[in-house]
CSV table of C-alpha atoms in Angstrom, one decimal:
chain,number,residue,atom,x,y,z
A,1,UNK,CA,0.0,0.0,0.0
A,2,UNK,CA,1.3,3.5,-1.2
A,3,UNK,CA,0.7,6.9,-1.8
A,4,UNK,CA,2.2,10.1,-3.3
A,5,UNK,CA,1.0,13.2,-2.1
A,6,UNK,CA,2.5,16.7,-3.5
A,7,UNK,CA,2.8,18.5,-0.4
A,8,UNK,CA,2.0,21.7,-1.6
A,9,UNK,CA,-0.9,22.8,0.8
A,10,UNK,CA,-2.1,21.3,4.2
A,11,UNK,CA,-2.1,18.1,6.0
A,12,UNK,CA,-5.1,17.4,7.4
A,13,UNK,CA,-4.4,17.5,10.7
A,14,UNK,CA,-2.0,20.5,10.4
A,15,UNK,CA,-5.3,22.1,8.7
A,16,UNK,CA,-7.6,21.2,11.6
A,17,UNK,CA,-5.1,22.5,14.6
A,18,UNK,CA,-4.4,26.2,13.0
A,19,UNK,CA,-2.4,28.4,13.5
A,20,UNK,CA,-1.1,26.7,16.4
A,21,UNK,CA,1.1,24.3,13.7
A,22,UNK,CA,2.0,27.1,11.7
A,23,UNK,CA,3.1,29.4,13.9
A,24,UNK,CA,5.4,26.6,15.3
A,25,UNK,CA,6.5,25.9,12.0
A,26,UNK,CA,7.0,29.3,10.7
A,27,UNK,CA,9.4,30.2,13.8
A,28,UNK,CA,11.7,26.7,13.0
A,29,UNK,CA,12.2,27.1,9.7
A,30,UNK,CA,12.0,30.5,7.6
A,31,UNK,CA,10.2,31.3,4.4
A,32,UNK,CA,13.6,31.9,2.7
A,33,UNK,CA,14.9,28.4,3.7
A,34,UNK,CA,11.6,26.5,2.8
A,35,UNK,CA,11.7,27.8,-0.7
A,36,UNK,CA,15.0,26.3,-1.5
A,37,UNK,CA,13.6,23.0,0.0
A,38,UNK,CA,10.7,22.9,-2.0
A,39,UNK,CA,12.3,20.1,-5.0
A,40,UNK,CA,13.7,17.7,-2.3
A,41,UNK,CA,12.2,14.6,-2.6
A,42,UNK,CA,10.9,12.4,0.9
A,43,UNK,CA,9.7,8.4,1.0
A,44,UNK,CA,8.4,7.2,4.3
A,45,UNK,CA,8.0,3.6,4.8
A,46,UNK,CA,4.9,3.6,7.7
A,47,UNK,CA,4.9,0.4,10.0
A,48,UNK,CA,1.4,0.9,10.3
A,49,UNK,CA,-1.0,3.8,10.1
A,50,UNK,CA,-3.9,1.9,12.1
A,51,UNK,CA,-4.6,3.5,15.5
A,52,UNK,CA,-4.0,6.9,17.4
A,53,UNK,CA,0.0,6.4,17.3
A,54,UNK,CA,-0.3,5.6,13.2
A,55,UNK,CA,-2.6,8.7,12.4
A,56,UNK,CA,-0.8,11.1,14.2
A,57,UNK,CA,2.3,9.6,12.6
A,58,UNK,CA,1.3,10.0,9.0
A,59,UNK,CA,-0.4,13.4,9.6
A,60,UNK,CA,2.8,14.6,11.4
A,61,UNK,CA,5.3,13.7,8.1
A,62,UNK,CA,2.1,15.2,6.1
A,63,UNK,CA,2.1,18.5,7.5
A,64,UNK,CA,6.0,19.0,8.0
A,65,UNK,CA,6.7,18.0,4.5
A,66,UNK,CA,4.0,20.5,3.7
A,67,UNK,CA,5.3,23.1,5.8
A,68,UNK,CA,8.9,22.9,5.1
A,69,UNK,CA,9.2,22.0,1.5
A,70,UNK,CA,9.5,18.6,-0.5
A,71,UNK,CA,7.5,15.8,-1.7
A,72,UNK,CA,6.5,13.0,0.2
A,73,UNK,CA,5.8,9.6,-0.8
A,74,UNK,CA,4.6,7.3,1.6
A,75,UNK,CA,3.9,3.1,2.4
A,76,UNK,CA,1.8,1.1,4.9
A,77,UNK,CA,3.2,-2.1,5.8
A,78,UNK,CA,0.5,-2.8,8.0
A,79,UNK,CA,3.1,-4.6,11.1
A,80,UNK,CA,4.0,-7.0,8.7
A,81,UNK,CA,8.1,-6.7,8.7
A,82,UNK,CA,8.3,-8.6,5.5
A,83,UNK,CA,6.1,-6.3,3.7
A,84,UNK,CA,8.0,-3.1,5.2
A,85,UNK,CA,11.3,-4.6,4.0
A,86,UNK,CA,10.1,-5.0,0.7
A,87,UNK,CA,8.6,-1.6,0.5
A,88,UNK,CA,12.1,0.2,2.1
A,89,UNK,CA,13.3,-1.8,-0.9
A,90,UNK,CA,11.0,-0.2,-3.4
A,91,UNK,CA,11.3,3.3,-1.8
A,92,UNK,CA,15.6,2.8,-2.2
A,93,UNK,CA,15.2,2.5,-5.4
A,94,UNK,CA,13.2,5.5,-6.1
A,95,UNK,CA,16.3,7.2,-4.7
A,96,UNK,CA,14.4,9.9,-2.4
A,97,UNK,CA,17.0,12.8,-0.7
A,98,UNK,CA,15.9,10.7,3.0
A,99,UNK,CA,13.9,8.0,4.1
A,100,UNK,CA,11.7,8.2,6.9
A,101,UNK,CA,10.7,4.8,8.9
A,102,UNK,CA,8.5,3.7,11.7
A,103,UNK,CA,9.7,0.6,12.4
A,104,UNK,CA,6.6,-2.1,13.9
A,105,UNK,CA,9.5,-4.9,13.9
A,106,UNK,CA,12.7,-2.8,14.4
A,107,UNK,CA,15.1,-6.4,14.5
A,108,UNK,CA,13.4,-8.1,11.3
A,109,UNK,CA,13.7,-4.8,8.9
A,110,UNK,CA,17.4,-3.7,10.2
A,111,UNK,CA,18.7,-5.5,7.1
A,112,UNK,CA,16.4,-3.5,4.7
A,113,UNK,CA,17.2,-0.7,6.7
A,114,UNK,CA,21.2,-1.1,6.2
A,115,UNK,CA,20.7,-1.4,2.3
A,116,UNK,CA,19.1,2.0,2.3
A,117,UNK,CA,22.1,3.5,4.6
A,118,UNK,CA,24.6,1.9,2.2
A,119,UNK,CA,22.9,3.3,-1.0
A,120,UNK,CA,23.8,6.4,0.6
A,121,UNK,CA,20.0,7.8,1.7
A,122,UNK,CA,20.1,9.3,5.1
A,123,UNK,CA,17.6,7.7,7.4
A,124,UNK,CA,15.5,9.1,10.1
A,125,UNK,CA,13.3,7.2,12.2
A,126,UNK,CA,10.4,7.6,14.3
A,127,UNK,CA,9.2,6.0,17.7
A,128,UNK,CA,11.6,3.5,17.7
A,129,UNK,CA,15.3,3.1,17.1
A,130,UNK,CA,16.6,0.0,14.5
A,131,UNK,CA,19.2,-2.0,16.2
A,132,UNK,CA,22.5,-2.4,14.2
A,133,UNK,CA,21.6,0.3,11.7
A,134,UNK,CA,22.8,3.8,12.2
A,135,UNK,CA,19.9,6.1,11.7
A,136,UNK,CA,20.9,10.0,11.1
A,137,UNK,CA,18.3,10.8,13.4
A,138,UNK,CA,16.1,8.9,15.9
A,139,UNK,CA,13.0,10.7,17.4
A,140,UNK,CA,10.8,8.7,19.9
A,141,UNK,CA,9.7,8.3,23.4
A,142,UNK,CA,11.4,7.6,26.9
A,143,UNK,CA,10.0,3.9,26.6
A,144,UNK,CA,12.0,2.7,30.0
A,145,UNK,CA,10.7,6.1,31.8
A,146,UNK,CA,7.2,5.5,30.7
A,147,UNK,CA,6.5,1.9,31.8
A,148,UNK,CA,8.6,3.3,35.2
A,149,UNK,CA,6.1,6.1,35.4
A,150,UNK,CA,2.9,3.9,34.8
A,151,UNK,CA,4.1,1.4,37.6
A,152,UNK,CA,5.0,3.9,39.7
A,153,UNK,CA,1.1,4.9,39.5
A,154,UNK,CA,-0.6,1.8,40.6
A,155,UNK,CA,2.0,1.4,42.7
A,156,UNK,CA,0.7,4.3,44.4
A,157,UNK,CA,-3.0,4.0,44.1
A,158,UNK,CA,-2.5,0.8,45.8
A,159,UNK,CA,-0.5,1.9,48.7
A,160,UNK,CA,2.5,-0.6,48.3
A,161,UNK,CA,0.4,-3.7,48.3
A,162,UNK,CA,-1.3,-5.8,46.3
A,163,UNK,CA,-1.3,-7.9,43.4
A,164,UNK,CA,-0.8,-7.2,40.0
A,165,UNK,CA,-0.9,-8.7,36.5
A,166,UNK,CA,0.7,-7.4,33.1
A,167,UNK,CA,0.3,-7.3,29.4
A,168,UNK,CA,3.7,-6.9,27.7
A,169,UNK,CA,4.6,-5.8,24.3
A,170,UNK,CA,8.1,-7.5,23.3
A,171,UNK,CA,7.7,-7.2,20.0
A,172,UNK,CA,10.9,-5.2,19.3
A,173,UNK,CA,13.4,-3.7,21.9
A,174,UNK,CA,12.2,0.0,22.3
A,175,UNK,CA,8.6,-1.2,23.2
A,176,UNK,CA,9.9,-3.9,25.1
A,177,UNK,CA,12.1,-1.1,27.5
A,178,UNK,CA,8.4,-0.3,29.1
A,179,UNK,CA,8.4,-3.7,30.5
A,180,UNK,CA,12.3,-3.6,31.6
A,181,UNK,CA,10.9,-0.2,33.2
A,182,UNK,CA,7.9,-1.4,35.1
A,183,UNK,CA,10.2,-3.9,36.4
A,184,UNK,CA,12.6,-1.5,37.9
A,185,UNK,CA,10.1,0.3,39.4
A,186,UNK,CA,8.8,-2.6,41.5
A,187,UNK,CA,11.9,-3.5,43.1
A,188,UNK,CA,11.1,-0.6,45.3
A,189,UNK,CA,7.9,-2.0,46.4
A,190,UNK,CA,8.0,-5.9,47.8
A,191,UNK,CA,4.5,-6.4,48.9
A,192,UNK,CA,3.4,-5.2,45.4
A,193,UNK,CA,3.2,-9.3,43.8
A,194,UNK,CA,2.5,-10.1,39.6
A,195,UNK,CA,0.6,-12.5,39.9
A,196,UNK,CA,-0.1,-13.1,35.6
A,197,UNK,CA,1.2,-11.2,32.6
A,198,UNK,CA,1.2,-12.1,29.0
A,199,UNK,CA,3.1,-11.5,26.2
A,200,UNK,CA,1.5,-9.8,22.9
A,201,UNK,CA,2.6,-11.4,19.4
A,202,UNK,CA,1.7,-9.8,16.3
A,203,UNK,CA,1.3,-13.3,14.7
A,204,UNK,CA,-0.5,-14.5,17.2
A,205,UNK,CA,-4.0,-15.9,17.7
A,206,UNK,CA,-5.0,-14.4,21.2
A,207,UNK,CA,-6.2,-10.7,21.6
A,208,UNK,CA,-5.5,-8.5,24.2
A,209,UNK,CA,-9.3,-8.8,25.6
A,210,UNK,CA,-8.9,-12.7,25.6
A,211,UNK,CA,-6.2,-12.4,27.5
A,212,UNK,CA,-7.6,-10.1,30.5
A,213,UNK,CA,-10.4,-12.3,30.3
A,214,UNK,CA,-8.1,-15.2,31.0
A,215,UNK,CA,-6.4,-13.2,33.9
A,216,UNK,CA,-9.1,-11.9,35.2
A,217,UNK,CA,-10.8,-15.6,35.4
A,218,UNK,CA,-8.3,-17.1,37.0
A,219,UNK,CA,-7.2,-14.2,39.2
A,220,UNK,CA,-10.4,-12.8,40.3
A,221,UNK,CA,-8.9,-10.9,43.2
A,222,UNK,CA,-6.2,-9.3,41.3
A,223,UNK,CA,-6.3,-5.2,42.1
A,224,UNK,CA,-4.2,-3.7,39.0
A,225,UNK,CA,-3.1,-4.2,35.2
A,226,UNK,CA,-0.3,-3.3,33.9
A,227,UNK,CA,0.0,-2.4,30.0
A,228,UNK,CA,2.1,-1.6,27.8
A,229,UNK,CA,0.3,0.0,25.3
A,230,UNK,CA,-3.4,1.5,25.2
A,231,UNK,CA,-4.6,-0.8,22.6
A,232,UNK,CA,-4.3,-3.2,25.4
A,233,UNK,CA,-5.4,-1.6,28.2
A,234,UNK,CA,-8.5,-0.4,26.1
A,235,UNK,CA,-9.4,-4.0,25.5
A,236,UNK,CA,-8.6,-4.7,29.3
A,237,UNK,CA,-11.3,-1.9,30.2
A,238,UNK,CA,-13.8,-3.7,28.3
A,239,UNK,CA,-12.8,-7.4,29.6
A,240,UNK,CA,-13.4,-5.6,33.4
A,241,UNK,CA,-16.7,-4.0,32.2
A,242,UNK,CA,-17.9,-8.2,31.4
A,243,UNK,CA,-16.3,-9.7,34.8
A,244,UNK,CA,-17.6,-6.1,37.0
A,245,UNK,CA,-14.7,-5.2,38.0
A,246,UNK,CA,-14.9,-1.4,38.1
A,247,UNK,CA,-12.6,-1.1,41.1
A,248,UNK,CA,-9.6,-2.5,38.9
A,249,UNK,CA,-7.1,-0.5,37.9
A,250,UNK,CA,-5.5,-0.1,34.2
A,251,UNK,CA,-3.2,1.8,32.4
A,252,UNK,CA,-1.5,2.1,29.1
A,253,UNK,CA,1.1,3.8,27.4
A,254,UNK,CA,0.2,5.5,23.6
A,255,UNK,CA,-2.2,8.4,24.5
A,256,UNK,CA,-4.9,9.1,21.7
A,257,UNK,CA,-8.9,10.0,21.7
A,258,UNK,CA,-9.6,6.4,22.0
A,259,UNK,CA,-7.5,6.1,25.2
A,260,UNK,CA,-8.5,9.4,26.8
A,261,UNK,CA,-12.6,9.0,26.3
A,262,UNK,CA,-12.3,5.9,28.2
A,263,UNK,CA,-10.2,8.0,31.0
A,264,UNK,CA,-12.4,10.9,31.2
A,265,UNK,CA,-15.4,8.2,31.3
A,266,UNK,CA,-14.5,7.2,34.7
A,267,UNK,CA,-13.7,3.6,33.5
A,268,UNK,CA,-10.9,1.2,35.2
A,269,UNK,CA,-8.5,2.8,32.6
A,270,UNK,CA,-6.7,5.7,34.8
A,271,UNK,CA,-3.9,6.6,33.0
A,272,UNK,CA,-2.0,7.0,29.4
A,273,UNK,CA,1.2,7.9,29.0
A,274,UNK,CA,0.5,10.0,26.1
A,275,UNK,CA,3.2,10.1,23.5
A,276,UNK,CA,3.9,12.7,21.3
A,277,UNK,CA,3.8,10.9,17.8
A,278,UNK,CA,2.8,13.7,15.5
A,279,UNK,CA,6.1,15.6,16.8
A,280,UNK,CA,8.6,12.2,16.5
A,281,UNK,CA,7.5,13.0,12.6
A,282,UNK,CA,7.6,16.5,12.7
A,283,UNK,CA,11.1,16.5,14.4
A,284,UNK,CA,12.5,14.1,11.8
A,285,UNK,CA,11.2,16.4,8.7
A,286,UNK,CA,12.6,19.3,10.1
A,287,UNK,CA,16.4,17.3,11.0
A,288,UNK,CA,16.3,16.0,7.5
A,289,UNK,CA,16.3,19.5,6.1
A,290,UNK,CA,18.7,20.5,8.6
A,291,UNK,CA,21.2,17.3,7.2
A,292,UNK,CA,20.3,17.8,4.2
A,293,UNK,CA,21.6,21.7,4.3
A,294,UNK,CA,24.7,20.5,5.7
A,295,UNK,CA,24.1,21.2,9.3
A,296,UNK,CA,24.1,19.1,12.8
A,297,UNK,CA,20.8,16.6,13.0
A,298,UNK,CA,21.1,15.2,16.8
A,299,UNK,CA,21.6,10.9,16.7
A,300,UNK,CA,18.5,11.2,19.3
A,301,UNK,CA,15.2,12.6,19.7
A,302,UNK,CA,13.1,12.0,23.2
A,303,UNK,CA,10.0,13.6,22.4
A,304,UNK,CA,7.5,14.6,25.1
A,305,UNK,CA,5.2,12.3,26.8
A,306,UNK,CA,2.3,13.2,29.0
A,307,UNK,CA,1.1,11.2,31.8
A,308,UNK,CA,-2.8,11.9,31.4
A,309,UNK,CA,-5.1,11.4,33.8
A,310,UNK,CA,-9.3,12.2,33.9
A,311,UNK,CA,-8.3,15.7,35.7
A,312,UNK,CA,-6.1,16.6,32.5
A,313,UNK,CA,-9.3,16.0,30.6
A,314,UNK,CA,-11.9,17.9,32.0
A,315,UNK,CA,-12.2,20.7,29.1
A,316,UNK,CA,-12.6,18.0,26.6
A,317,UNK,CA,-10.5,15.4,24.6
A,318,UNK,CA,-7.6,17.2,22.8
A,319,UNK,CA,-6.4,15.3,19.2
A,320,UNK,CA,-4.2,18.0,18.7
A,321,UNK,CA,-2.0,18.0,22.5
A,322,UNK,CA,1.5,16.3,20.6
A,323,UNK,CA,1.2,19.0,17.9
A,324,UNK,CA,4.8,21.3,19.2
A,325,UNK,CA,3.8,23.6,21.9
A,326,UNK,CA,0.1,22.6,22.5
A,327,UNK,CA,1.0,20.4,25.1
A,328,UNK,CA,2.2,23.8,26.6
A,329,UNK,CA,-0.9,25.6,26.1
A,330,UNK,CA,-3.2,22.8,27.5
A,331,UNK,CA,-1.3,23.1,31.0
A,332,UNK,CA,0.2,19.5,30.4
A,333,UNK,CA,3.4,18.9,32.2
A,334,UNK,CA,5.9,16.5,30.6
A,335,UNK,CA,6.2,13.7,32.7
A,336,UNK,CA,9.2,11.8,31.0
């Protein structure tokens, strides 16, 4: 799956938030310097676009492209590694001036990833890092931090006791630090016991909501879930909803509408470590200008991420909060 899109307007999203986008665009990069960056040509080979995370992915490359010059063209692999690898293949050969990547299996498209560094294209990629391969630039989240932070809160809420399960996401290293993360977090609290977890695989044939069922059957006095992303912890919401367990305690790591309606709902989703995906693309636009000009591009990127709770959310559900400086403006705090 592919598109081209001449980026001469708008993204969508970069339409729908204002003047918010483009005054934070306008300030980064001048008029005089997006005019000579207008003929540079951009592929992006997308992991997936499904989700909060994938949208405000693709509408962050959309709108930079579109605000700092270039064309963009752009694949969805859909999480299947072999498909991305062929795609970054397909995209070498086109011979754009840098590839961008989000990278669903970061170990199984490293080799891909390599060709297009040896052909000379300068790589940038978003939310995670590809082992082995030396990316000019690598904007993503503090993944350890975040699944520290999320522990840390039902750590809290549960006054250093209880019992615990978790729904892990090993699926490649960066996502896999939240687990490493909650982990470290716990050694500070002994009488805090995991009593199940469960490990998501793409290729699998049980869903996250099959698996909290599971847990939640055979650990019927269990008082928190730990997960490492919202897509789980979603499905975990409804799975407490069916056993009445509103007294349980859940949260994710992502951030989105989905996540945050279920928050401000007062459902057993609490919290989302809210991740600002529309500025990892933004962020690597803007450094692959800035390489491509001859000028430093940093090797690493942490972007903000927002722990977000149901007080955060009591004006309404922002879409817009990992646009640059809106975080800012909604009162948010980074919390890693």
């Amino acid at each position: 799956m592919s598109e081209t899109i001449e980026m001469g307007g708008f993204g969508r999203r970069a339409f729908m938030t204002g003047t918010l986008a483009l005054a934070s665009a306008a300030a980064l990069w001048p008029k005089d310097m997006r005019a000579a960056t207008a003929n540079r040509t951009f592929a992006a080979a997308l992991g997936w676009t499904t989700y909060d995370s994938g949208r405000h992915l693709q509408d962050g490359f959309k709108a930079a492209v579109a605000e700092l010059g270039g064309t963009l063209s752009m694949t969805d692999a859909g999480f299947d590694a072999r498909v991305q690898s062929d795609q970054i293949d397909s995209l070498i050969a086109s011979k754009p001036d840098a590839l961008f990547i989000t990278p669903a299996d970061a170990v199984a498209i490293a080799p891909a990833v390599l060709r297009a560094i040896a052909a000379g294209i300068p790589v940038f990629c978003a939310d995670s890092a590809v082992p082995g391969a030396t990316a000019t630039t690598t904007s993503m989240s503090n993944n350890f931090g975040m699944g520290q932070y999320s522990c840390e809160y039902i750590c809290q809420q549960l006054k250093g006791k209880g019992k615990i399960a978790r729904v892990m996401l090993p699926q490649n290293e960066s996502w896999d630090q939240r687990t490493l993360g909650m982990e470290w977090t716990l050694r500070r609290y002994p009488d805090i016991k995991i009593v199940a977890e469960w490990a998501f695989a793409l290729a699998g044939n049980v869903t996250p909501r099959q698996a909290v069922d599971n847990i939640l059957t055979s650990n019927p006095d269990v008082d928190a879930i730990w997960c490492a992303w919202d897509g789980a912890a979603v499905e975990g919401t409804l799975a407490a909803r069916a056993a009445n367990r509103g007294d349980l305690i859940l949260t994710g790591i992502d951030g989105g509408s989905q996540a945050f309606n279920y928050i401000a709902g007062n459902t057993p989703l609490k919290l989302s470590m809210a991740q600002s995906f529309y500025e990892m693309a933004y962020s690597s636009v803007f450094y692959a200008h800035e390489h491509l000009a001859g000028r430093k591009a940093p090797r690493l990127v942490v972007t903000p991420t927002y722990a977000v709770t149901s007080d955060m959310l009591q004006k309404g559900i922002p879409d817009d909060y990992d646009v640059p400086g809106r975080g800012s403006e909604l009162g948010w705090m980074r919390a890693v």
